[in-house]
Amino acid sequence: MSRGSGGGYDRHITIFSPEGRLFQVEYAFKAVKASGITSIGVRGKDSVCVVTQKKVPLMRGPWSNKQGTKQLSFRFRYGYEMPVDVLARWIADKSQVYTQHAYMRPLGVVAMVLGIDDEKGPQLFKCDPAGHFFGHKATSAGLKEQEAINFLEKKMKNDPAFSYEETVQTAISALQSVLQEDFKANEIEVGVVRKENPVFRVLSTEEIDEHLTAISERD
Amino acid sequence: MGDSQYSFSLTTFSPSGKLVQIEHALTAVGSGQTSLGIKAANGVVIATEKKLPSILVDEASVQKIQSLTPNIGVVYSGMGPDSRVLVRKSRKQAEQYHRLYKELIPVTQLVRETAAVMQEFTQSGGVRPFGVSLLVAGFDDNGPQLYQVDPSGSYFSWKASAMGKNVSNAKTFLEKRYTDDMELDDAVHTAILTLKEGFEGQISSKNIEIGIIGTDRKFRVLTPAEIEDYLAEVE
């Protein structure tokens, strides 16, 4: 079995192309966009918020189970809650393995991990199929991520320290702006973590409505 | 190694005797952000560009230069996620050495073991080579040392070296500027000037990273404030 200069295989498994690219990883990025959904995350002074479109029934991705198990075993071993950046790094390292071993393909998932760190405060991390992970002040993933990032860059240019309401409303209005449509409270899902209540919580439709009203009154 | 069905190497010889996967890995390194290292008479400095994809990225969360042991640091050019794997493996090897011999691992030995890992991935079944080249800076009983390790697993000791996008300009610049009796401070200035040579945009303490090790044998990454001081001196 000879594998000369890729011979087309560089498109099927994660080996290098002549230009030094990994096509399978690039295709995985495309798969993320193919879902047709966009998600937005924003980090404020004492809270983090993530917003996503609710187009398909609630899907538990391949990461949820693994993450949950990993967090429990971390707590058991080390005696304290797994910090956000450690979890993000673990996800990213797992993703990297899939880009280097031929028998596993990269996952077509971008994971946004958020939480309140005891020492560093609110944190928002994004992990991608290539195994990169960065902390973000705000970010987006999915179909319209570039437009959303452009919108957010303008808003966060002078390093504002958003309050909880501003954080949530920035995230929601970013999504509204890139989708160019107003949506109803039951068409999006909003999750938050706040310093005063450092538990991840999904907002109810009523709470989302309040924010949507506040945004439209503001404009 | 030998991952299940892939018990054959993906890196095989071409008719002309080349291992093309390694060549492609080197291309990946060559399109990575520029990094460099300079060995001074009394220490070593390594530095890299830290260009982030967006201003929304929290640059404090990104650390490209890492320490492997208290007296050895490393920087990479190429694929970030791959470098994390190597950093983790190297740290483990250093720790195992320490557990056995109760002393810090010599720089050459750690470099050799890291290089061996990289070579493994060019020959084992079902895996691709690492898409990074590393610059390892350390200070032990043999004095200050700087090594470069490539995706093939070959390693060389350097007085000064560069990798990544701007490698040829950087190396030419270093060849002109390097002197054997350079002090660590001079080396840091030269490192900054070398990075500046091919830098797109304005260089600042937020888009470069510098790591140093001196006669105290403690590797550390400079804080943004320290980098700003050096930048001001270089102006």
Coordinates of C-alpha atoms in Angstrom, one line a residue, chain A:
Chain A
M1 CA 0.0 0.0 0.0
S2 CA 1.7 3.2 -1.1
R3 CA 0.7 6.7 -0.2
G4 CA 2.9 8.8 -2.5
S5 CA 2.1 12.5 -2.4
G6 CA -1.4 12.2 -0.9
G7 CA -2.9 10.9 -4.1
G8 CA -6.2 12.4 -3.2
Y9 CA -6.1 10.8 0.3
D10 CA -5.3 14.1 1.8
R11 CA -9.0 15.0 1.3
H12 CA -10.2 11.8 3.0
I13 CA -8.1 11.6 6.2
T14 CA -6.2 14.0 8.2
I15 CA -2.8 14.0 6.5
F16 CA -1.1 17.0 5.1
S17 CA -1.8 18.4 1.6
P18 CA 1.2 19.7 -0.5
E19 CA 0.4 23.2 0.8
G20 CA 0.6 22.0 4.4
R21 CA -3.1 22.1 4.9
L22 CA -5.4 19.6 6.5
F23 CA -8.5 19.3 4.3
Q24 CA -10.5 17.1 6.6
V25 CA -10.2 19.8 9.3
E26 CA -11.2 22.5 6.9
Y27 CA -14.2 20.4 5.8
A28 CA -15.1 20.0 9.5
F29 CA -15.3 23.8 9.7
K30 CA -17.6 23.8 6.7
A31 CA -19.8 21.2 8.5
V32 CA -20.2 23.7 11.4
K33 CA -21.6 26.3 9.0
A34 CA -23.8 23.7 7.2
S35 CA -26.0 23.4 10.3
G36 CA -27.4 26.8 9.3
I37 CA -27.4 28.0 12.9
T38 CA -25.4 30.9 14.4
S39 CA -24.5 31.3 18.0
I40 CA -23.1 34.3 19.8
G41 CA -21.2 34.6 23.1
V42 CA -20.5 37.8 25.0
R43 CA -18.5 38.3 28.2
G44 CA -19.4 41.2 30.5
K45 CA -18.0 42.6 33.7
D46 CA -19.6 40.0 35.9
S47 CA -21.5 37.7 33.6
V48 CA -21.3 35.7 30.4
C49 CA -24.1 35.1 28.0
V50 CA -24.6 32.7 25.0
V51 CA -27.4 33.0 22.5
T52 CA -28.3 30.5 19.8
Q53 CA -31.0 30.0 17.2
K54 CA -33.6 27.3 18.0
K55 CA -34.1 25.8 14.6
V56 CA -33.8 22.1 15.3
P57 CA -35.1 20.1 18.3
L58 CA -32.6 20.3 21.2
M59 CA -29.6 18.3 20.2
R60 CA -27.2 16.9 22.7
G61 CA -23.9 17.0 20.7
P62 CA -21.1 14.5 21.1
W63 CA -19.4 16.7 23.7
S64 CA -22.1 16.9 26.3
N65 CA -21.7 13.5 27.8
K66 CA -17.9 13.5 27.6
Q67 CA -17.8 17.0 29.2
G68 CA -20.1 16.0 32.0
T69 CA -18.1 12.8 32.8
K70 CA -14.8 14.7 32.6
Q71 CA -16.0 17.4 35.0
L72 CA -17.1 14.9 37.6
S73 CA -13.8 12.9 37.4
F74 CA -11.9 16.2 37.8
R75 CA -13.8 17.2 40.9
F76 CA -13.3 13.7 42.3
R77 CA -9.6 13.7 41.7
Y78 CA -8.6 17.3 42.5
G79 CA -11.2 18.3 45.0
Y80 CA -12.3 21.5 43.3
E81 CA -14.5 22.4 40.4
M82 CA -12.9 22.2 36.9
P83 CA -12.0 25.7 35.8
V84 CA -13.5 26.9 32.6
D85 CA -10.1 27.2 30.7
V86 CA -9.1 23.7 31.8
L87 CA -12.3 22.2 30.4
A88 CA -11.9 24.2 27.2
R89 CA -8.3 23.0 26.9
W90 CA -9.4 19.4 27.4
I91 CA -12.0 19.7 24.6
A92 CA -9.4 21.4 22.3
D93 CA -6.8 18.7 23.0
K94 CA -9.3 16.0 22.2
S95 CA -10.1 17.7 19.0
Q96 CA -6.4 17.9 18.1
V97 CA -6.1 14.2 18.5
Y98 CA -8.8 13.7 15.9
T99 CA -6.8 15.9 13.5
Q100 CA -3.7 13.8 13.8
H101 CA -4.9 10.2 14.0
A102 CA -6.3 8.8 10.8
Y103 CA -8.9 6.4 12.3
M104 CA -10.9 9.3 13.8
R105 CA -12.3 12.2 11.8
P106 CA -12.5 15.7 13.3
L107 CA -15.8 16.6 14.9
G108 CA -17.9 19.1 13.0
V109 CA -18.5 21.1 16.2
V110 CA -17.4 24.4 17.5
A111 CA -17.8 24.5 21.3
M112 CA -18.3 27.7 23.2
V113 CA -17.5 27.1 26.9
L114 CA -18.5 29.7 29.5
G115 CA -18.3 30.1 33.2
I116 CA -17.3 32.1 36.2
D117 CA -13.7 31.4 37.3
D118 CA -13.0 31.8 41.0
E119 CA -9.8 33.8 40.3
K120 CA -10.3 35.2 36.8
G121 CA -14.0 36.1 36.8
P122 CA -16.3 35.6 33.8
Q123 CA -14.7 33.5 31.0
L124 CA -15.8 32.6 27.5
F125 CA -13.8 30.1 25.5
K126 CA -14.3 28.9 21.9
C127 CA -12.9 25.5 20.8
D128 CA -12.8 24.5 17.1
P129 CA -12.3 21.3 15.0
A130 CA -8.6 22.1 14.6
G131 CA -8.0 22.1 18.3
H132 CA -7.5 25.8 18.7
F133 CA -9.0 27.4 21.8
F134 CA -8.9 31.0 22.8
G135 CA -10.5 33.1 25.5
H136 CA -12.8 35.7 24.0
K137 CA -14.4 39.0 25.1
A138 CA -17.1 38.1 22.6
T139 CA -17.4 35.7 19.7
S140 CA -19.6 33.8 17.3
A141 CA -19.8 30.4 15.6
G142 CA -21.9 29.0 12.8
L143 CA -23.3 30.2 9.5
K144 CA -23.1 33.9 10.1
E145 CA -20.1 34.0 12.4
Q146 CA -18.1 36.5 10.4
E147 CA -20.9 39.0 10.2
A148 CA -21.5 38.6 13.9
I149 CA -17.9 39.0 14.7
N150 CA -17.7 42.2 12.7
F151 CA -20.8 43.5 14.6
L152 CA -19.3 42.6 18.0
E153 CA -15.8 44.0 17.1
K154 CA -17.5 47.4 16.7
K155 CA -19.4 47.1 20.0
M156 CA -16.4 45.9 22.0
K157 CA -13.8 48.1 20.4
N158 CA -13.1 50.2 23.5
D159 CA -13.2 47.3 26.0
P160 CA -16.5 48.1 27.6
A161 CA -17.4 46.5 30.9
F162 CA -21.0 45.4 30.2
S163 CA -23.5 44.9 33.0
Y164 CA -25.6 41.7 33.0
E165 CA -28.4 43.4 31.0
E166 CA -26.0 44.9 28.5
T167 CA -24.2 41.6 28.1
V168 CA -27.4 39.7 27.3
Q169 CA -28.8 42.5 25.1
T170 CA -25.6 42.8 23.1
A171 CA -25.6 39.1 22.4
I172 CA -29.3 39.1 21.3
S173 CA -29.0 42.3 19.2
A174 CA -25.9 40.8 17.5
L175 CA -28.0 37.8 16.5
Q176 CA -30.8 40.0 15.3
S177 CA -28.5 42.2 13.3
V178 CA -26.9 39.3 11.4
L179 CA -30.1 37.4 10.8
Q180 CA -31.7 40.7 9.7
E181 CA -35.0 39.7 11.2
D182 CA -36.7 40.2 14.5
F183 CA -37.4 36.9 16.2
K184 CA -39.8 35.8 18.9
A185 CA -38.6 34.7 22.3
N186 CA -39.3 31.1 21.6
E187 CA -37.1 31.1 18.5
I188 CA -33.9 31.5 20.4
E189 CA -32.2 30.0 23.4
V190 CA -30.2 32.1 25.9
G191 CA -27.9 30.8 28.5
V192 CA -26.2 32.8 31.2
V193 CA -23.7 32.5 34.1
R194 CA -23.5 35.4 36.6
K195 CA -21.0 36.1 39.4
E196 CA -23.7 36.4 41.9
N197 CA -25.2 33.1 40.8
P198 CA -22.3 31.1 39.2
V199 CA -24.6 28.3 37.9
F200 CA -25.3 28.0 34.1
R201 CA -28.9 28.7 33.6
V202 CA -31.2 28.9 30.5
L203 CA -33.5 31.9 30.4
S204 CA -37.2 31.4 30.3
T205 CA -39.3 32.8 27.4
E206 CA -40.6 35.6 29.7
E207 CA -37.1 36.7 30.6
I208 CA -36.1 36.6 26.9
D209 CA -39.2 38.7 26.1
E210 CA -38.1 41.3 28.6
H211 CA -34.7 41.7 27.0
L212 CA -36.3 41.8 23.5
T213 CA -38.6 44.6 24.7
A214 CA -35.7 46.5 26.2
I215 CA -33.8 46.3 23.0
S216 CA -36.6 47.5 20.8
E217 CA -37.3 50.4 23.2
R218 CA -33.7 51.3 23.1
D219 CA -33.5 51.6 19.3

